[in-house]
Short mmCIF file of C-alpha atoms in Angstrom, two decimals:
data_model
loop_
_atom_site.label_atom_id
_atom_site.label_comp_id
_atom_site.label_asym_id
_atom_site.label_seq_id
_atom_site.Cartn_x
_atom_site.Cartn_y
_atom_site.Cartn_z
CA MET A 17 0.24 0.03 0.30
CA PRO A 18 1.74 3.63 -0.49
CA LYS A 19 1.92 6.01 1.84
CA LEU A 20 -0.76 8.79 2.02
CA TRP A 21 1.75 11.62 0.48
CA GLU A 22 2.59 9.64 -2.02
CA ALA A 23 -0.34 8.94 -3.23
CA LEU A 24 -1.10 13.11 -2.89
CA LEU A 25 2.13 13.87 -4.57
CA THR A 26 0.77 12.10 -7.88
CA LEU A 27 -2.68 13.95 -7.64
CA ALA A 28 -0.76 17.13 -6.89
CA VAL A 29 1.54 16.16 -9.84
CA LEU A 30 -1.75 16.22 -12.19
CA VAL A 31 -3.62 19.03 -10.79
CA ALA A 32 -0.86 21.34 -11.42
CA VAL A 33 0.57 20.03 -14.83
CA LEU A 34 -4.19 20.34 -15.47
CA ALA A 35 -3.33 24.25 -14.13
CA VAL A 36 -0.63 25.50 -16.04
CA GLY A 37 -1.20 23.63 -19.37
CA ILE A 38 -5.36 25.35 -19.30
CA ILE A 39 -5.04 28.60 -17.54
CA ILE A 40 -1.74 29.52 -18.62
CA PHE A 41 -1.60 27.95 -21.91
CA GLY A 42 -4.82 27.37 -23.22
CA VAL A 43 -4.28 24.35 -24.31
CA ASP A 44 -6.92 21.14 -24.29
CA PRO A 45 -6.99 18.75 -21.17
CA HIS A 46 -5.24 15.07 -23.35
CA VAL A 47 -2.21 15.81 -23.41
CA PRO A 48 -1.70 16.78 -19.94
CA MET A 49 -3.74 14.01 -18.49
CA PHE A 50 -1.13 12.06 -20.17
CA VAL A 51 1.71 13.31 -18.23
CA GLY A 52 -0.45 12.33 -14.85
CA VAL A 53 -0.95 8.85 -16.38
CA ILE A 54 2.78 9.08 -16.85
CA ALA A 55 3.79 10.47 -12.98
CA ALA A 56 0.64 7.85 -11.59
CA ALA A 57 2.92 5.14 -13.57
CA LEU A 58 6.24 6.69 -11.89
CA MET A 59 4.73 6.70 -8.97
CA ALA A 60 3.82 3.16 -9.15
CA MET A 61 7.51 1.16 -9.97
CA HIS A 62 8.56 3.29 -7.66
CA LEU A 63 6.18 1.28 -5.11
CA GLY A 64 7.49 -2.07 -6.26
CA TYR A 65 5.14 -2.40 -9.14
CA LYS A 66 6.68 -4.70 -13.11
CA TRP A 67 5.34 -2.63 -16.41
CA ASP A 68 3.48 -4.93 -17.06
CA GLU A 69 1.50 -4.51 -14.33
CA ILE A 70 1.33 -1.04 -15.22
CA GLU A 71 0.42 -1.37 -18.36
CA LYS A 72 -2.24 -3.89 -17.24
CA SER A 73 -3.97 -1.39 -15.07
CA MET A 74 -4.33 0.85 -17.89
CA MET A 75 -5.66 -1.23 -20.03
CA ASP A 76 -8.37 -3.12 -17.18
CA GLY A 77 -9.31 1.32 -17.01
CA ILE A 78 -10.47 1.11 -20.54
CA TYR A 79 -12.21 -1.52 -20.79
CA LYS A 80 -14.48 -0.65 -18.41
CA ALA A 81 -15.58 2.36 -20.24
CA LEU A 82 -15.92 0.83 -23.51
CA GLN A 83 -18.95 0.70 -23.49
CA SER A 84 -19.02 4.73 -22.84
CA ILE A 85 -16.66 4.12 -25.93
CA CYS A 86 -18.74 3.04 -27.96
CA ILE A 87 -21.97 4.73 -27.65
CA LEU A 88 -19.92 8.04 -27.88
CA ILE A 89 -19.00 6.85 -30.96
CA ILE A 90 -22.84 5.37 -32.06
CA VAL A 91 -23.96 8.84 -31.06
CA GLY A 92 -21.61 11.00 -32.66
CA ILE A 93 -22.96 9.17 -36.76
CA LEU A 94 -27.05 9.23 -34.24
CA ILE A 95 -25.97 13.43 -34.56
CA GLY A 96 -24.27 13.57 -38.08
CA VAL A 97 -27.72 11.45 -39.67
CA TRP A 98 -29.75 13.91 -37.98
CA ILE A 99 -28.75 17.07 -38.77
CA ASN A 100 -28.74 15.48 -42.17
CA ALA A 101 -32.12 14.19 -41.98
CA GLY A 102 -33.49 17.28 -40.30
CA VAL A 103 -34.20 15.82 -36.78
CA VAL A 104 -32.22 18.63 -35.64
CA PRO A 105 -33.34 21.80 -37.62
CA ALA A 106 -37.09 20.59 -36.84
CA MET A 107 -36.11 20.66 -33.35
CA ILE A 108 -34.56 23.63 -32.98
CA TYR A 109 -37.45 25.20 -35.03
CA TYR A 110 -40.20 24.68 -33.10
CA GLY A 111 -38.99 24.88 -30.18
CA LEU A 112 -37.78 28.58 -31.56
CA LYS A 113 -41.75 28.77 -31.91
CA VAL A 114 -41.93 28.81 -28.15
CA LEU A 115 -40.36 32.83 -28.04
CA LYS A 116 -42.33 34.89 -26.70
CA PRO A 117 -41.16 38.10 -25.29
CA ALA A 118 -44.03 37.80 -22.47
CA ILE A 119 -42.24 34.63 -20.88
CA PHE A 120 -38.93 36.24 -22.32
CA PHE A 121 -36.37 34.16 -19.86
CA ILE A 122 -38.29 31.45 -19.40
CA ALA A 123 -38.40 31.20 -23.59
CA CYS A 124 -34.79 31.70 -22.97
CA VAL A 125 -34.77 28.30 -20.45
CA LEU A 126 -36.97 26.38 -23.12
CA ILE A 127 -35.41 27.46 -26.86
CA CYS A 128 -31.52 26.30 -25.14
CA SER A 129 -32.93 23.15 -23.20
CA ILE A 130 -34.37 21.97 -26.91
CA THR A 131 -31.64 23.10 -28.52
CA SER A 132 -28.83 21.59 -25.90
CA LEU A 133 -31.26 17.98 -25.80
CA ALA A 134 -31.15 17.59 -29.81
CA THR A 135 -27.69 18.87 -30.11
CA GLY A 136 -26.26 17.20 -26.64
CA THR A 137 -23.72 20.86 -25.91
CA SER A 138 -24.19 23.40 -24.20
CA TRP A 139 -20.76 25.07 -25.73
CA GLY A 140 -23.01 24.79 -29.13
CA THR A 141 -26.06 26.28 -27.63
CA MET A 142 -24.96 28.94 -25.54
CA GLY A 143 -23.19 30.08 -28.09
CA THR A 144 -24.91 30.05 -31.41
CA MET A 145 -28.90 30.61 -30.14
CA GLY A 146 -27.29 31.93 -26.46
CA VAL A 147 -26.05 34.69 -28.21
CA ALA A 148 -28.86 35.34 -30.73
CA LEU A 149 -31.25 35.37 -27.12
CA MET A 150 -28.64 37.67 -25.61
CA GLY A 151 -28.85 40.42 -28.20
CA ILE A 152 -33.09 40.34 -28.68
CA GLY A 153 -32.28 40.32 -24.12
CA PHE A 154 -30.58 43.95 -24.70
CA GLY A 155 -33.34 44.59 -27.45
CA LEU A 156 -35.72 44.12 -24.06
CA GLY A 157 -33.91 46.06 -21.98
CA MET A 158 -33.41 42.93 -20.01
CA SER A 159 -30.55 42.89 -17.57
CA PRO A 160 -27.77 40.90 -18.92
CA GLY A 161 -26.99 38.67 -16.13
CA MET A 162 -30.18 37.83 -16.60
CA THR A 163 -30.69 36.48 -19.08
CA ALA A 164 -27.48 34.89 -18.97
CA GLY A 165 -28.50 33.12 -16.31
CA ALA A 166 -31.37 31.72 -18.21
CA ILE A 167 -29.63 30.94 -21.11
CA ILE A 168 -26.77 28.82 -19.52
CA SER A 169 -29.61 27.09 -16.77
CA GLY A 170 -31.61 26.02 -20.59
CA ALA A 171 -27.74 24.84 -22.27
CA TYR A 172 -27.02 23.21 -18.80
CA PHE A 173 -29.88 21.16 -18.59
CA GLY A 174 -30.20 19.46 -21.45
CA ASP A 175 -26.44 19.27 -21.99
CA LYS A 176 -27.26 17.17 -18.82
CA MET A 177 -30.18 15.67 -20.18
CA SER A 178 -29.33 14.37 -23.51
CA PRO A 179 -27.65 10.52 -24.15
CA LEU A 180 -25.87 12.71 -27.11
CA SER A 181 -23.82 15.21 -24.84
CA ASP A 182 -19.72 13.76 -24.27
CA THR A 183 -20.18 14.72 -20.50
CA THR A 184 -23.88 11.89 -19.72
CA ASN A 185 -22.05 8.94 -21.51
CA LEU A 186 -18.59 9.68 -19.41
CA ALA A 187 -19.77 10.32 -15.73
CA PRO A 188 -21.46 6.41 -16.30
CA ALA A 189 -18.46 5.32 -17.30
CA MET A 190 -16.17 6.67 -14.62
CA ALA A 191 -19.24 5.45 -12.39
CA GLY A 192 -19.05 1.90 -13.92
CA THR A 193 -22.86 2.11 -14.98
CA ASP A 194 -24.83 2.55 -18.38
CA VAL A 195 -25.52 5.92 -20.11
CA ILE A 196 -29.71 4.72 -19.89
CA THR A 197 -29.67 3.65 -16.89
CA HIS A 198 -27.52 7.13 -15.77
CA VAL A 199 -30.47 9.88 -17.56
CA LYS A 200 -33.20 7.53 -15.29
CA GLY A 201 -31.27 7.73 -11.48
CA MET A 202 -30.71 11.43 -12.97
CA LEU A 203 -34.66 12.23 -13.73
CA ILE A 204 -36.41 13.29 -9.38
CA PRO A 205 -33.87 15.63 -8.43
CA THR A 206 -32.90 17.22 -11.82
CA GLY A 207 -36.97 17.27 -12.99
CA ILE A 208 -37.76 19.67 -9.33
CA THR A 209 -34.64 21.45 -10.12
CA TYR A 210 -35.73 22.90 -13.27
CA ALA A 211 -39.27 23.46 -12.56
CA ILE A 212 -38.00 25.62 -9.83
CA THR A 213 -35.91 27.44 -12.15
CA LEU A 214 -38.49 27.80 -14.90
CA ILE A 215 -40.79 28.88 -11.42
CA PHE A 216 -38.64 31.95 -10.63
CA PHE A 217 -37.63 32.78 -14.03
CA GLY A 218 -41.44 32.80 -14.91
CA ILE A 219 -41.47 35.54 -11.78
CA LEU A 220 -39.30 37.31 -12.64
CA GLY A 221 -39.87 37.66 -15.63
CA VAL A 222 -42.62 39.32 -15.35
CA MET A 223 -41.27 41.73 -13.01
CA GLN A 224 -38.67 42.56 -15.44
CA TYR A 225 -40.59 42.62 -18.66
CA HIS A 226 -41.58 45.99 -19.74
CA GLY A 227 -44.03 45.67 -21.77
CA GLY A 228 -43.91 46.29 -26.10
CA ASP A 229 -42.95 44.22 -29.09
CA ALA A 230 -39.12 43.20 -28.92
CA ASP A 231 -37.19 42.64 -32.25
CA LEU A 232 -37.46 39.24 -32.96
CA SER A 233 -35.68 39.33 -36.46
CA ARG A 234 -33.04 38.10 -36.18
CA VAL A 235 -35.10 34.89 -34.66
CA THR A 236 -36.95 34.50 -37.16
CA GLU A 237 -34.76 34.64 -39.85
CA PHE A 238 -33.00 31.75 -38.37
CA SER A 239 -36.54 29.98 -37.98
CA ASN A 240 -36.65 31.11 -41.99
CA ALA A 241 -33.35 29.89 -42.56
CA LEU A 242 -33.88 26.28 -41.77
CA ASN A 243 -37.05 25.48 -43.25
CA ALA A 244 -36.97 25.27 -47.08
CA ALA A 245 -40.26 26.60 -47.72
CA ALA A 246 -39.04 30.33 -46.19
CA GLY A 247 -35.92 29.34 -48.28
CA GLY A 248 -33.88 27.69 -45.48
CA VAL A 249 -32.41 24.60 -46.48
CA PHE A 250 -34.41 21.41 -44.49
CA ASN A 251 -37.34 20.32 -44.93
CA ILE A 252 -39.24 20.88 -42.21
CA ASN A 253 -42.11 18.41 -41.25
CA PRO A 254 -43.27 17.46 -37.25
CA ILE A 255 -42.83 14.26 -38.19
CA LEU A 256 -39.28 14.67 -38.23
CA LEU A 257 -39.40 14.61 -34.09
CA LEU A 258 -40.49 10.97 -34.30
CA PRO A 259 -36.50 9.68 -33.89
CA PRO A 260 -36.32 11.70 -30.79
CA VAL A 261 -40.18 10.06 -28.93
CA ILE A 262 -38.75 6.39 -30.35
CA VAL A 263 -35.61 6.83 -28.19
CA ILE A 264 -37.67 8.53 -25.42
CA VAL A 265 -39.93 5.24 -25.77
CA ALA A 266 -36.67 2.94 -25.43
CA VAL A 267 -35.69 4.13 -22.59
CA ALA A 268 -38.67 4.39 -21.07
CA LEU A 269 -39.37 0.50 -22.51
CA LYS A 270 -35.47 -0.89 -20.64
CA VAL A 271 -33.82 -0.64 -23.99
CA PRO A 272 -30.07 -1.40 -23.84
CA ALA A 273 -28.84 2.07 -25.12
CA ILE A 274 -26.21 1.00 -28.28
CA PRO A 275 -29.07 -1.30 -29.31
CA GLY A 276 -31.31 1.98 -28.34
CA ILE A 277 -29.68 4.70 -30.41
CA THR A 278 -28.99 3.15 -33.67
CA LEU A 279 -33.28 2.82 -33.34
CA GLY A 280 -33.26 6.50 -33.43
CA ILE A 281 -30.25 6.64 -35.99
CA ILE A 282 -32.56 3.81 -38.27
CA ALA A 283 -35.53 5.84 -37.32
CA GLY A 284 -33.94 9.45 -38.62
CA ALA A 285 -32.12 7.88 -41.79
CA ILE A 286 -35.52 6.71 -43.10
CA LEU A 287 -37.83 10.01 -42.70
CA GLY A 288 -34.79 11.50 -43.44
CA LEU A 289 -33.74 9.84 -47.24
CA ILE A 290 -38.62 10.10 -46.78
CA PHE A 291 -38.55 15.01 -46.47
CA GLN A 292 -35.01 15.96 -47.43
CA ASP A 293 -35.99 15.17 -51.27
CA GLY A 294 -32.51 14.50 -52.38
CA SER A 295 -29.90 16.08 -49.91
CA CYS A 296 -29.89 13.35 -47.36
CA THR A 297 -29.22 10.72 -49.22
CA LEU A 298 -27.12 6.76 -48.43
CA GLY A 299 -24.31 8.36 -49.64
CA SER A 300 -24.47 10.97 -47.30
CA ILE A 301 -25.72 8.83 -44.49
CA PHE A 302 -22.36 7.49 -44.87
CA ASP A 303 -20.22 10.42 -44.72
CA TYR A 304 -21.97 12.43 -42.72
CA GLY A 305 -21.90 10.16 -39.37
CA ILE A 306 -18.00 9.22 -39.33
CA ASN A 307 -17.36 13.74 -40.62
CA GLY A 308 -20.48 14.54 -39.08
CA TYR A 309 -23.08 17.56 -41.12
CA TYR A 310 -21.74 19.96 -43.03
CA PHE A 311 -23.02 22.62 -45.17
CA ALA A 312 -22.76 21.63 -49.17
CA ASP A 313 -20.08 24.64 -50.83
CA GLU A 314 -23.14 25.68 -52.94
CA VAL A 315 -25.46 25.70 -49.97
CA SER A 316 -23.11 27.75 -47.21
CA GLU A 317 -23.01 30.13 -50.87
CA MET A 318 -26.21 31.03 -50.49
CA LEU A 319 -26.89 30.90 -47.30
CA ALA A 320 -23.91 33.75 -46.95
CA ALA A 321 -25.18 35.54 -49.73
CA THR A 322 -29.08 35.76 -48.46
CA LEU A 323 -28.32 35.95 -44.67
CA SER A 324 -26.95 38.31 -42.14
CA GLU A 325 -23.32 37.84 -40.46
CA GLU A 326 -24.50 36.53 -37.55
CA THR A 327 -27.73 34.69 -38.37
CA HIS A 328 -25.14 32.48 -41.05
CA TYR A 329 -22.62 32.52 -38.35
CA THR A 330 -25.15 30.94 -35.42
CA MET A 331 -27.02 28.10 -38.37
CA THR A 332 -23.02 26.44 -38.89
CA ARG A 333 -21.48 26.94 -35.21
CA LEU A 334 -25.01 25.02 -34.14
CA LEU A 335 -25.51 22.76 -37.52
CA GLU A 336 -22.64 21.58 -38.67
CA SER A 337 -20.94 19.01 -36.71
CA GLY A 338 -21.32 15.06 -34.85
CA GLY A 339 -19.79 12.78 -36.96
CA ILE A 340 -17.52 9.47 -35.55
CA MET A 341 -14.31 11.99 -36.34
CA GLY A 342 -16.31 14.74 -33.56
CA MET A 343 -16.35 11.85 -30.73
CA MET A 344 -12.47 11.40 -30.79
CA PHE A 345 -12.50 15.05 -28.33
CA SER A 346 -14.28 12.41 -25.76
CA VAL A 347 -12.86 9.41 -26.54
CA SER A 348 -9.90 10.21 -26.60
CA MET A 349 -10.32 12.30 -23.61
CA THR A 350 -12.15 9.61 -21.83
CA ILE A 351 -9.31 6.81 -23.03
CA ILE A 352 -6.20 9.51 -20.91
CA ALA A 353 -8.18 9.66 -18.19
CA MET A 354 -8.78 5.87 -18.00
CA MET A 355 -5.09 4.61 -18.25
CA PHE A 356 -5.10 7.47 -15.17
CA GLY A 357 -8.04 5.80 -13.18
CA GLY A 358 -6.38 2.61 -13.44
CA ILE A 359 -2.91 2.49 -12.31
CA MET A 360 -3.92 4.93 -9.27
CA GLU A 361 -6.98 1.99 -8.76
CA TYR A 362 -4.40 -1.09 -8.94
CA THR A 363 -1.89 0.96 -7.20
CA HIS A 364 -4.19 2.02 -4.15
CA GLN A 365 -3.39 5.08 -4.38
CA LEU A 366 -6.52 6.40 -4.99
CA GLU A 367 -7.92 3.82 -2.11
CA VAL A 368 -5.43 6.21 0.21
CA ILE A 369 -6.87 9.06 -0.61
CA VAL A 370 -9.88 8.04 -0.36
CA ASN A 371 -9.32 6.62 3.15
CA ALA A 372 -8.20 9.69 4.37
CA ILE A 373 -10.72 11.98 3.75
CA LYS A 374 -14.27 9.15 3.89
CA LYS A 375 -14.37 10.02 7.30
CA LEU A 376 -16.43 13.05 6.85
CA ALA A 377 -18.55 11.37 4.99
CA LYS A 378 -21.68 9.56 7.09
CA GLY A 379 -24.24 7.47 5.38
CA PRO A 380 -25.12 7.08 1.96
CA ALA A 381 -26.21 10.55 1.37
CA GLY A 382 -23.09 12.36 3.41
CA LEU A 383 -20.96 10.30 0.17
CA VAL A 384 -22.25 11.83 -2.38
CA GLY A 385 -22.21 15.65 -0.74
CA LEU A 386 -18.29 14.16 -0.54
CA THR A 387 -18.46 13.43 -3.75
CA GLU A 388 -20.29 16.47 -4.44
CA VAL A 389 -17.59 18.25 -2.51
CA THR A 390 -14.97 17.35 -4.39
CA CYS A 391 -16.24 17.62 -7.97
CA ILE A 392 -16.45 21.66 -6.89
CA LEU A 393 -13.46 22.19 -6.07
CA SER A 394 -11.81 19.77 -8.85
CA ASN A 395 -13.51 23.07 -10.81
CA ALA A 396 -11.78 25.40 -9.04
CA THR A 397 -7.87 23.15 -9.58
CA MET A 398 -8.02 21.32 -11.79
CA PRO A 399 -9.99 23.78 -13.95
CA GLU A 400 -11.72 21.33 -16.84
CA GLN A 401 -15.25 20.06 -16.93
CA TYR A 402 -14.24 16.34 -18.31
CA ILE A 403 -11.55 15.96 -14.85
CA SER A 404 -14.39 17.13 -12.55
CA ILE A 405 -16.21 13.88 -12.94
CA VAL A 406 -13.08 11.98 -13.98
CA VAL A 407 -11.40 12.26 -10.92
CA PRO A 408 -13.75 12.02 -8.42
CA GLY A 409 -15.28 9.50 -10.51
CA ARG A 410 -12.16 6.73 -10.37
CA MET A 411 -12.15 8.02 -6.88
CA TYR A 412 -15.26 6.92 -4.92
CA ALA A 413 -16.85 4.18 -7.73
CA GLU A 414 -15.67 1.62 -4.85
CA GLU A 415 -16.34 2.69 -1.96
CA TYR A 416 -19.79 3.38 -3.33
CA LYS A 417 -19.98 -0.79 -3.81
CA LYS A 418 -18.85 -1.03 -0.59
CA MET A 419 -21.91 0.95 1.37
CA GLY A 420 -24.20 -0.62 -1.50
CA LEU A 421 -24.69 1.85 -3.39
CA HIS A 422 -25.62 1.57 -7.18
CA PRO A 423 -23.05 2.88 -9.13
CA MET A 424 -26.15 5.19 -10.83
CA VAL A 425 -25.85 7.49 -7.47
CA LEU A 426 -22.81 7.92 -7.88
CA SER A 427 -22.79 8.87 -12.18
CA GLY A 428 -26.07 11.20 -10.80
CA ALA A 429 -23.85 12.52 -8.25
CA LEU A 430 -20.59 13.45 -11.02
CA GLU A 431 -23.34 15.47 -13.48
CA GLY A 432 -25.78 16.97 -10.20
CA ALA A 433 -21.92 18.66 -9.08
CA GLY A 434 -19.25 18.09 -11.72
CA THR A 435 -21.21 19.35 -15.09
CA VAL A 436 -22.85 21.93 -14.27
CA THR A 437 -20.68 23.41 -11.06
CA SER A 438 -18.21 24.35 -14.01
CA ALA A 439 -20.32 27.37 -15.58
CA LEU A 440 -19.47 28.95 -12.48
CA ILE A 441 -15.97 28.50 -12.21
CA PRO A 442 -13.97 32.65 -13.82
CA TRP A 443 -11.10 30.07 -14.78
CA ASN A 444 -12.80 26.71 -15.58
CA THR A 445 -12.53 26.43 -19.48
CA CYS A 446 -16.12 26.69 -18.80
CA GLY A 447 -15.99 30.33 -17.33
CA VAL A 448 -14.46 31.55 -19.25
CA TYR A 449 -15.87 29.75 -22.03
CA ILE A 450 -19.01 31.50 -21.28
CA SER A 451 -18.00 34.78 -20.40
CA ASP A 452 -15.89 35.27 -23.64
CA THR A 453 -18.95 33.80 -25.98
CA LEU A 454 -21.61 35.97 -23.61
CA GLY A 455 -19.83 38.68 -23.46
CA VAL A 456 -21.76 39.31 -19.84
CA GLY A 457 -19.27 37.88 -16.30
CA VAL A 458 -19.23 35.27 -13.95
CA ALA A 459 -20.18 37.74 -11.13
CA GLN A 460 -23.15 39.03 -13.31
CA TYR A 461 -24.95 35.48 -14.24
CA GLY A 462 -23.31 33.52 -11.42
CA PRO A 463 -26.43 34.40 -8.76
CA TRP A 464 -28.70 33.99 -12.07
CA ALA A 465 -27.70 30.43 -13.07
CA ILE A 466 -30.09 28.36 -11.24
CA PHE A 467 -30.35 25.67 -12.32
CA ASN A 468 -26.65 25.32 -12.10
CA TRP A 469 -26.07 26.24 -8.61
CA LEU A 470 -28.91 24.71 -7.35
CA MET A 471 -28.85 21.36 -8.84
CA PRO A 472 -26.26 19.39 -5.74
CA ILE A 473 -27.68 21.00 -3.65
CA VAL A 474 -31.81 19.43 -4.83
CA ASN A 475 -29.34 16.40 -5.63
CA TRP A 476 -27.92 16.17 -1.81
CA LEU A 477 -31.06 16.49 -0.29
CA CYS A 478 -32.89 14.74 -2.67
CA ALA A 479 -30.23 11.51 -1.29
CA LEU A 480 -30.54 12.45 2.42
CA LEU A 481 -34.64 11.72 1.41
CA GLY A 482 -33.68 8.47 -0.16
CA LEU A 483 -35.18 9.62 -2.77
CA THR A 484 -32.51 8.28 -5.71
CA LEU A 485 -30.50 6.35 -3.53
CA LYS A 486 -30.08 3.13 -5.56
CA ASP A 487 -28.68 -0.40 -4.06
CA LEU A 488 -26.62 -2.81 -6.31
CA ALA A 489 -29.94 -4.04 -7.80
CA GLY A 490 -31.61 -0.53 -8.79
CA LYS A 491 -33.40 -1.45 -5.80
CA ALA A 492 -34.53 1.21 -3.10
CA TYR A 493 -32.01 1.15 -0.58
CA LYS A 494 -32.49 0.59 2.89
CA LYS A 495 -30.08 2.30 5.02
CA ALA A 496 -30.44 -0.75 8.22
CA LYS A 497 -29.13 -4.04 4.88
CA LYS A 498 -25.91 -4.49 4.91
CA VAL A 499 -23.63 -5.30 2.31
CA ALA A 500 -23.11 -8.61 2.68
CA GLN A 501 -26.27 -9.46 2.45
#
């Protein structure tokens, strides 16, 4: 067994390298994370482990995440196919229809929720729909901080609950469960938090709205650019909303994640072939499935000539995405993170760290709270959203099993704190991105990002009340039940 200082030294190297790489040089976390892998391997050799053992521990760590890696790849195919088929554009198009000036803040939350659910990306949602909504908010005389808070709340709700999101796939991979079980486990606390968020912004909107008509010209232009009937790109039809419904029904019927998502791909492809008048073909399905959707040159030229610069930017930023290659960022990050986690687990370095701090956790709710605090501290010290899921996930996975808790409890805590609080840390990559994109600092939007700071609290309270606690069999967790039984 390593000494506590040895395990902490490995973790300190990871924290330091990530901080330098992300904060000072502004690089992606992959190579700094790999330096952490080197540090963990060197410490393992110092502890007396042979290279064959260390290499096997890395492979074992990767193996634990293979299901999620496969799902990420399939989700990449789904996004590319769904955009080509007009499914994602239809979801965004109908989502924009809910925008009414009198309920501006709620509309911001709902539009960003739908967009983020459809695309699986909070960053893409904020960088496109969010920017447009900020402009409308200025026109209405709304507080920029309040508007940004509503946008962020909706974007992170969709990101957190979308099976297309990388973090929604990463969290269960670290915890040891599948994405569908993970999403179902988050329904109660996330639903409660979302309802409170909508009520809050509904009241706030009534208090802040000063009357008059909003300038919705950019929203109208974007909607028209989506719909071929108004000179746009895609043939929008309500039937195109069927593939997401099929995936949701598959989740409800407990269909495993991979076949459930595959059904969505097949449904989207078939409807695209029917509705998109030749722009969706078998060849384009294969192409966009691997490379992600992109506008054909003639379409891109047409859009650039007919749309304002802002609307053209919004369309390309939001819709040119997906594909297997588009998921390689998350896939490679997962592989490197699991190499680190595999070494740390096999050499008991995570175990000694957890043993030192688990005394702070009194019972299952205490463990959930401790996990959330660790995620928040990770966001502050290793300022990257992915790391706040990876490191605490591997630290506490075994402890949840020892306490007889289902891995979905851990994955829910990781998402309930790691994913959402990243936006509240000014020097975190998410905080920096939001400030640059929306033009509003964390100090301004932070108090109004209701969903983000309320989510960890509600998640912990649900655990305290036993609403989200499940045993290893997925049934209601009983405090008196012994793990041995």
